[in-house]
Amino acid sequence: MSSSRPMIIKFGIFAVIMTVLTVFLFFIFGQYRTGSTNGYSAVFNNVSRLKAGQTVRVAGIRVGTVNSVTLLPDKRVRVKFDADRSVVLTTGTRAVVRYLNLVGDRYLELVDGPGSTKVLPAGARSPSTGRRPRSTSICCWVA
């Protein structure tokens, strides 16, 4: 019985280390984000396979997540998303749907555009721009 005690202690230490490592890898590869976010929405004519859970990026850096994609009665699409509070969106900011990879996955890119530098409040909603989507990106104003 006394010879099994060191084995139990070693196993306990191993189990704790593996649990901590698993949680760490979950946060890294699961792209779990901590911190405060602001919610926004944008209205598109076409979102070309954008889905809830896909990323929101600014200059290629992940700053948020697409929360929902819903079809409106007028056949347009509302995309609700969140962005880190450290990201400042203005009334000139545009939301653009872009390709993430060759498989066809998408992401929502937030791009500074012409217009006012007035900061958008959390929960702001965009009107439709009436622009025709290009084959590589689909855009609308986030204002």
Short mmCIF file of C-alpha atoms in Angstrom, two decimals, residues 20-133:
data_model
loop_
_atom_site.label_atom_id
_atom_site.label_comp_id
_atom_site.label_asym_id
_atom_site.label_seq_id
_atom_site.Cartn_x
_atom_site.Cartn_y
_atom_site.Cartn_z
CA VAL A 20 -4.79 22.76 -17.49
CA LEU A 21 -3.22 22.07 -20.89
CA THR A 22 -6.58 20.99 -22.36
CA VAL A 23 -8.30 24.15 -21.12
CA PHE A 24 -5.45 26.28 -22.49
CA LEU A 25 -5.69 24.62 -25.92
CA PHE A 26 -9.47 25.05 -25.91
CA PHE A 27 -9.05 28.81 -25.45
CA ILE A 28 -6.35 29.06 -28.11
CA PHE A 29 -7.85 26.90 -30.88
CA GLY A 30 -11.48 27.63 -30.04
CA GLN A 31 -10.75 31.34 -30.47
CA TYR A 32 -12.59 31.99 -27.24
CA ARG A 33 -12.55 35.71 -26.57
CA THR A 34 -12.76 37.37 -23.23
CA GLY A 35 -13.53 41.01 -22.71
CA SER A 36 -16.31 43.38 -23.52
CA THR A 37 -17.92 43.69 -26.93
CA ASN A 38 -20.45 45.97 -28.59
CA GLY A 39 -23.24 44.62 -30.78
CA TYR A 40 -24.00 46.01 -34.24
CA SER A 41 -26.00 45.00 -37.28
CA ALA A 42 -25.75 45.50 -41.02
CA VAL A 43 -28.29 44.96 -43.80
CA PHE A 44 -27.17 43.34 -47.07
CA ASN A 45 -28.81 42.40 -50.35
CA ASN A 46 -26.78 39.16 -50.37
CA VAL A 47 -24.38 37.64 -47.83
CA SER A 48 -23.19 34.73 -49.98
CA ARG A 49 -23.01 31.90 -47.41
CA LEU A 50 -22.00 33.98 -44.38
CA LYS A 51 -23.09 32.08 -41.24
CA ALA A 52 -23.43 32.72 -37.54
CA GLY A 53 -20.20 31.96 -35.71
CA GLN A 54 -17.90 33.21 -38.46
CA THR A 55 -15.38 35.92 -37.67
CA VAL A 56 -15.49 39.69 -37.90
CA ARG A 57 -12.15 41.25 -38.84
CA VAL A 58 -10.55 44.65 -39.17
CA ALA A 59 -7.41 44.73 -41.34
CA GLY A 60 -7.23 40.93 -41.10
CA ILE A 61 -7.30 40.84 -37.30
CA ARG A 62 -10.17 39.04 -35.59
CA VAL A 63 -12.20 41.51 -33.53
CA GLY A 64 -15.57 39.81 -33.20
CA THR A 65 -18.11 37.21 -34.24
CA VAL A 66 -21.18 37.05 -36.46
CA ASN A 67 -24.09 36.33 -34.09
CA SER A 68 -26.99 35.84 -36.50
CA VAL A 69 -27.95 36.02 -40.15
CA THR A 70 -31.69 36.55 -40.76
CA LEU A 71 -33.81 37.10 -43.84
CA LEU A 72 -35.99 40.21 -43.67
CA PRO A 73 -39.50 40.45 -45.20
CA ASP A 74 -38.16 42.65 -48.03
CA LYS A 75 -35.72 39.85 -49.07
CA ARG A 76 -32.67 41.59 -47.64
CA VAL A 77 -30.47 40.02 -44.98
CA ARG A 78 -29.70 41.41 -41.51
CA VAL A 79 -26.37 40.36 -40.03
CA LYS A 80 -25.95 40.91 -36.29
CA PHE A 81 -22.37 40.86 -35.07
CA ASP A 82 -20.23 41.98 -32.19
CA ALA A 83 -16.87 43.74 -32.12
CA ASP A 84 -14.42 44.34 -29.30
CA ARG A 85 -14.98 47.60 -27.46
CA SER A 86 -11.43 48.61 -28.34
CA VAL A 87 -12.48 48.76 -32.01
CA VAL A 88 -13.95 52.16 -32.90
CA LEU A 89 -16.60 52.06 -35.63
CA THR A 90 -17.70 55.30 -37.24
CA THR A 91 -20.65 56.23 -39.44
CA GLY A 92 -18.31 55.82 -42.43
CA THR A 93 -17.49 52.19 -41.57
CA ARG A 94 -18.60 49.59 -44.14
CA ALA A 95 -19.19 45.89 -43.57
CA VAL A 96 -17.93 43.67 -46.40
CA VAL A 97 -18.38 39.90 -46.80
CA ARG A 98 -15.10 38.37 -48.01
CA TYR A 99 -13.61 34.94 -48.71
CA LEU A 100 -11.58 33.49 -45.84
CA ASN A 101 -10.02 30.61 -47.79
CA LEU A 102 -10.20 28.60 -51.00
CA VAL A 103 -12.92 26.33 -49.59
CA GLY A 104 -15.36 29.24 -49.65
CA ASP A 105 -15.63 30.08 -45.96
CA ARG A 106 -16.55 33.72 -45.37
CA TYR A 107 -15.89 36.44 -42.84
CA LEU A 108 -17.21 39.93 -42.23
CA GLU A 109 -14.62 42.67 -42.80
CA LEU A 110 -15.11 46.11 -41.27
CA VAL A 111 -13.56 48.76 -43.51
CA ASP A 112 -13.19 52.48 -42.90
CA GLY A 113 -14.99 54.38 -45.61
CA PRO A 114 -15.78 57.94 -46.54
CA GLY A 115 -18.15 59.79 -44.32
CA SER A 116 -18.42 61.18 -40.89
CA THR A 117 -16.00 60.28 -38.13
CA LYS A 118 -18.87 60.22 -35.65
CA VAL A 119 -18.55 57.12 -33.47
CA LEU A 120 -21.34 54.55 -33.82
CA PRO A 121 -23.14 53.73 -30.59
CA ALA A 122 -23.42 50.09 -29.54
CA GLY A 123 -26.38 48.41 -31.21
CA ALA A 124 -26.32 50.70 -34.27
CA ARG A 125 -28.04 49.38 -37.37
CA SER A 126 -27.15 50.07 -40.98
CA PRO A 127 -29.44 51.00 -43.85
CA SER A 128 -29.09 49.25 -47.19
CA THR A 129 -26.63 50.94 -49.55
CA GLY A 130 -28.27 49.80 -52.76
CA ARG A 131 -24.85 48.89 -54.16
CA ARG A 132 -24.44 45.88 -56.41
CA PRO A 133 -22.25 43.19 -54.86
#
